């Protein structure tokens, strides 16, 4: 078994996956852990069309989180960019995040994501002190 890494994979079916992978040379296969399907997303933001992607479960009818894909089914693959890796890890289920100690991402100049009620109380307390 080779070294594990995070990868984006294009399959011959046209599907694009993101997963932790490991090459199995004796089987000429790829072991994919917690694969997620990449789906294109288009939205309008401030009157402009913005394109991006979301991640969805690849196989929904199984509780398994590891699958073997034959190399003949793979068109191409590459190691994930660090930003996409964080996005992928943030989309995994809560149990996996706890195991790997994934922390909430801090938003630029806005602190951590919280509830409306918490933010409201915090802002009110600031103004009451003034």
PDB file of C-alpha atoms in Angstrom:
ATOM      1  CA  UNK A   1       0.000   0.000   0.000  1.00  0.00           C
ATOM      2  CA  UNK A   2       1.291   3.443  -0.946  1.00  0.00           C
ATOM      3  CA  UNK A   3       1.116   6.726   0.981  1.00  0.00           C
ATOM      4  CA  UNK A   4      -2.327   8.321   1.557  1.00  0.00           C
ATOM      5  CA  UNK A   5      -3.199  11.794   0.250  1.00  0.00           C
ATOM      6  CA  UNK A   6      -6.242  13.940  -0.512  1.00  0.00           C
ATOM      7  CA  UNK A   7      -7.203  13.957  -4.162  1.00  0.00           C
ATOM      8  CA  UNK A   8      -9.720  15.042  -6.741  1.00  0.00           C
ATOM      9  CA  UNK A   9     -10.564  12.199  -9.119  1.00  0.00           C
ATOM     10  CA  UNK A  10     -12.312  12.281 -12.500  1.00  0.00           C
ATOM     11  CA  UNK A  11     -13.987   8.950 -13.285  1.00  0.00           C
ATOM     12  CA  UNK A  12     -14.762   7.565 -16.733  1.00  0.00           C
ATOM     13  CA  UNK A  13     -18.469   7.953 -15.839  1.00  0.00           C
ATOM     14  CA  UNK A  14     -17.956  11.741 -15.784  1.00  0.00           C
ATOM     15  CA  UNK A  15     -18.273  11.965 -12.000  1.00  0.00           C
ATOM     16  CA  UNK A  16     -15.750  14.042 -10.077  1.00  0.00           C
ATOM     17  CA  UNK A  17     -14.883  12.913  -6.551  1.00  0.00           C
ATOM     18  CA  UNK A  18     -12.906  14.350  -3.669  1.00  0.00           C
ATOM     19  CA  UNK A  19     -11.494  11.871  -1.139  1.00  0.00           C
ATOM     20  CA  UNK A  20      -8.542  10.625   0.849  1.00  0.00           C
ATOM     21  CA  UNK A  21      -6.905   8.024  -1.404  1.00  0.00           C
ATOM     22  CA  UNK A  22      -4.253   5.346  -1.375  1.00  0.00           C
ATOM     23  CA  UNK A  23      -2.929   3.430  -4.385  1.00  0.00           C
ATOM     24  CA  UNK A  24      -3.020  -0.373  -4.136  1.00  0.00           C
ATOM     25  CA  UNK A  25      -0.338  -1.491  -6.636  1.00  0.00           C
ATOM     26  CA  UNK A  26      -0.978  -5.238  -6.309  1.00  0.00           C
ATOM     27  CA  UNK A  27      -4.612  -4.700  -7.378  1.00  0.00           C
ATOM     28  CA  UNK A  28      -3.974  -1.715  -9.695  1.00  0.00           C
ATOM     29  CA  UNK A  29      -6.758   0.023  -7.785  1.00  0.00           C
ATOM     30  CA  UNK A  30      -7.354   3.092  -5.694  1.00  0.00           C
ATOM     31  CA  UNK A  31      -8.708   2.862  -2.155  1.00  0.00           C
ATOM     32  CA  UNK A  32     -10.948   5.921  -1.633  1.00  0.00           C
ATOM     33  CA  UNK A  33     -11.996   6.943   1.873  1.00  0.00           C
ATOM     34  CA  UNK A  34     -15.088   9.107   2.489  1.00  0.00           C
ATOM     35  CA  UNK A  35     -15.545  10.038  -1.185  1.00  0.00           C
ATOM     36  CA  UNK A  36     -17.745  13.028  -1.920  1.00  0.00           C
ATOM     37  CA  UNK A  37     -19.278  13.906  -5.275  1.00  0.00           C
ATOM     38  CA  UNK A  38     -18.473  17.348  -6.687  1.00  0.00           C
ATOM     39  CA  UNK A  39     -21.560  19.071  -8.107  1.00  0.00           C
ATOM     40  CA  UNK A  40     -21.513  22.382  -9.979  1.00  0.00           C
ATOM     41  CA  UNK A  41     -23.482  25.263  -8.461  1.00  0.00           C
ATOM     42  CA  UNK A  42     -24.428  28.584 -10.065  1.00  0.00           C
ATOM     43  CA  UNK A  43     -25.879  31.518  -8.091  1.00  0.00           C
ATOM     44  CA  UNK A  44     -26.500  35.199  -8.616  1.00  0.00           C
ATOM     45  CA  UNK A  45     -24.702  37.448  -6.158  1.00  0.00           C
ATOM     46  CA  UNK A  46     -24.982  41.233  -6.390  1.00  0.00           C
ATOM     47  CA  UNK A  47     -26.423  40.852  -9.879  1.00  0.00           C
ATOM     48  CA  UNK A  48     -23.457  38.771 -11.078  1.00  0.00           C
ATOM     49  CA  UNK A  49     -23.410  35.094 -11.919  1.00  0.00           C
ATOM     50  CA  UNK A  50     -21.109  33.178  -9.580  1.00  0.00           C
ATOM     51  CA  UNK A  51     -20.098  29.587 -10.276  1.00  0.00           C
ATOM     52  CA  UNK A  52     -18.747  27.165  -7.730  1.00  0.00           C
ATOM     53  CA  UNK A  53     -19.362  23.679  -6.419  1.00  0.00           C
ATOM     54  CA  UNK A  54     -20.869  21.768  -3.529  1.00  0.00           C
ATOM     55  CA  UNK A  55     -19.985  18.351  -2.150  1.00  0.00           C
ATOM     56  CA  UNK A  56     -22.513  15.531  -1.752  1.00  0.00           C
ATOM     57  CA  UNK A  57     -22.296  11.927  -0.628  1.00  0.00           C
ATOM     58  CA  UNK A  58     -21.115   9.756  -3.504  1.00  0.00           C
ATOM     59  CA  UNK A  59     -22.752   6.490  -2.401  1.00  0.00           C
ATOM     60  CA  UNK A  60     -25.803   7.010  -0.224  1.00  0.00           C
ATOM     61  CA  UNK A  61     -26.993   3.429   0.087  1.00  0.00           C
ATOM     62  CA  UNK A  62     -24.056   2.178   2.177  1.00  0.00           C
ATOM     63  CA  UNK A  63     -22.659   2.816   5.626  1.00  0.00           C
ATOM     64  CA  UNK A  64     -19.176   1.941   4.336  1.00  0.00           C
ATOM     65  CA  UNK A  65     -16.764   4.823   4.062  1.00  0.00           C
ATOM     66  CA  UNK A  66     -14.054   3.086   1.999  1.00  0.00           C
ATOM     67  CA  UNK A  67     -14.372   1.896  -1.575  1.00  0.00           C
ATOM     68  CA  UNK A  68     -12.071   0.382  -4.180  1.00  0.00           C
ATOM     69  CA  UNK A  69     -11.988   1.911  -7.669  1.00  0.00           C
ATOM     70  CA  UNK A  70     -10.104   0.168 -10.475  1.00  0.00           C
ATOM     71  CA  UNK A  71      -7.493   2.396 -12.142  1.00  0.00           C
ATOM     72  CA  UNK A  72      -9.116   1.682 -15.523  1.00  0.00           C
ATOM     73  CA  UNK A  73     -12.153   3.673 -14.260  1.00  0.00           C
ATOM     74  CA  UNK A  74     -10.032   6.763 -13.523  1.00  0.00           C
ATOM     75  CA  UNK A  75      -9.490   9.372 -16.228  1.00  0.00           C
ATOM     76  CA  UNK A  76      -7.276  11.682 -14.148  1.00  0.00           C
ATOM     77  CA  UNK A  77      -6.529  12.705 -10.592  1.00  0.00           C
ATOM     78  CA  UNK A  78      -4.489  15.288  -8.717  1.00  0.00           C
ATOM     79  CA  UNK A  79      -3.623  16.222  -5.162  1.00  0.00           C
ATOM     80  CA  UNK A  80      -6.054  18.657  -3.534  1.00  0.00           C
ATOM     81  CA  UNK A  81      -5.258  22.310  -3.028  1.00  0.00           C
ATOM     82  CA  UNK A  82      -5.149  23.184   0.704  1.00  0.00           C
ATOM     83  CA  UNK A  83      -8.302  25.380   0.499  1.00  0.00           C
ATOM     84  CA  UNK A  84     -10.320  22.632  -1.157  1.00  0.00           C
ATOM     85  CA  UNK A  85      -8.972  20.082   1.323  1.00  0.00           C
ATOM     86  CA  UNK A  86     -10.256  22.235   4.228  1.00  0.00           C
ATOM     87  CA  UNK A  87     -13.621  22.623   2.458  1.00  0.00           C
ATOM     88  CA  UNK A  88     -13.839  18.843   1.971  1.00  0.00           C
ATOM     89  CA  UNK A  89     -12.915  18.078   5.590  1.00  0.00           C
ATOM     90  CA  UNK A  90     -15.446  20.651   6.789  1.00  0.00           C
ATOM     91  CA  UNK A  91     -18.178  18.856   4.811  1.00  0.00           C
ATOM     92  CA  UNK A  92     -17.555  15.448   6.355  1.00  0.00           C
ATOM     93  CA  UNK A  93     -19.883  14.147   9.036  1.00  0.00           C
ATOM     94  CA  UNK A  94     -19.508  15.254  12.678  1.00  0.00           C
ATOM     95  CA  UNK A  95     -18.003  11.933  13.900  1.00  0.00           C
ATOM     96  CA  UNK A  96     -15.180  12.133  11.358  1.00  0.00           C
ATOM     97  CA  UNK A  97     -14.528  15.788  12.219  1.00  0.00           C
ATOM     98  CA  UNK A  98     -14.283  14.907  15.941  1.00  0.00           C
ATOM     99  CA  UNK A  99     -11.832  12.071  15.226  1.00  0.00           C
ATOM    100  CA  UNK A 100      -9.608  14.409  13.224  1.00  0.00           C
ATOM    101  CA  UNK A 101     -10.105  17.462  15.477  1.00  0.00           C
ATOM    102  CA  UNK A 102     -11.306  19.804  12.729  1.00  0.00           C
ATOM    103  CA  UNK A 103     -11.855  23.274  14.174  1.00  0.00           C
ATOM    104  CA  UNK A 104     -14.447  25.761  12.908  1.00  0.00           C
ATOM    105  CA  UNK A 105     -13.027  28.101  10.305  1.00  0.00           C
ATOM    106  CA  UNK A 106     -12.702  31.715  11.376  1.00  0.00           C
ATOM    107  CA  UNK A 107     -14.401  34.129   9.017  1.00  0.00           C
ATOM    108  CA  UNK A 108     -12.417  37.141   7.747  1.00  0.00           C
ATOM    109  CA  UNK A 109     -12.882  40.103  10.124  1.00  0.00           C
ATOM    110  CA  UNK A 110     -16.080  38.582  11.558  1.00  0.00           C
ATOM    111  CA  UNK A 111     -14.954  36.115  14.210  1.00  0.00           C
ATOM    112  CA  UNK A 112     -16.527  32.685  14.488  1.00  0.00           C
ATOM    113  CA  UNK A 113     -19.905  31.684  13.130  1.00  0.00           C
ATOM    114  CA  UNK A 114     -22.545  31.824  15.883  1.00  0.00           C
ATOM    115  CA  UNK A 115     -26.251  32.127  16.436  1.00  0.00           C
ATOM    116  CA  UNK A 116     -28.146  35.353  15.810  1.00  0.00           C
ATOM    117  CA  UNK A 117     -29.210  35.437  19.461  1.00  0.00           C
ATOM    118  CA  UNK A 118     -25.601  35.196  20.710  1.00  0.00           C
ATOM    119  CA  UNK A 119     -24.447  37.999  18.417  1.00  0.00           C
ATOM    120  CA  UNK A 120     -27.438  40.172  19.367  1.00  0.00           C
ATOM    121  CA  UNK A 121     -26.741  39.738  23.102  1.00  0.00           C
ATOM    122  CA  UNK A 122     -23.047  40.426  22.596  1.00  0.00           C
ATOM    123  CA  UNK A 123     -23.707  43.648  20.648  1.00  0.00           C
ATOM    124  CA  UNK A 124     -26.347  44.825  23.138  1.00  0.00           C
ATOM    125  CA  UNK A 125     -23.927  44.339  26.034  1.00  0.00           C
ATOM    126  CA  UNK A 126     -21.303  46.455  24.221  1.00  0.00           C
ATOM    127  CA  UNK A 127     -23.722  49.346  23.753  1.00  0.00           C
ATOM    128  CA  UNK A 128     -25.057  49.135  27.316  1.00  0.00           C
ATOM    129  CA  UNK A 129     -21.528  49.570  28.710  1.00  0.00           C
ATOM    130  CA  UNK A 130     -20.910  52.749  26.656  1.00  0.00           C
TER     131      UNK A 130
END
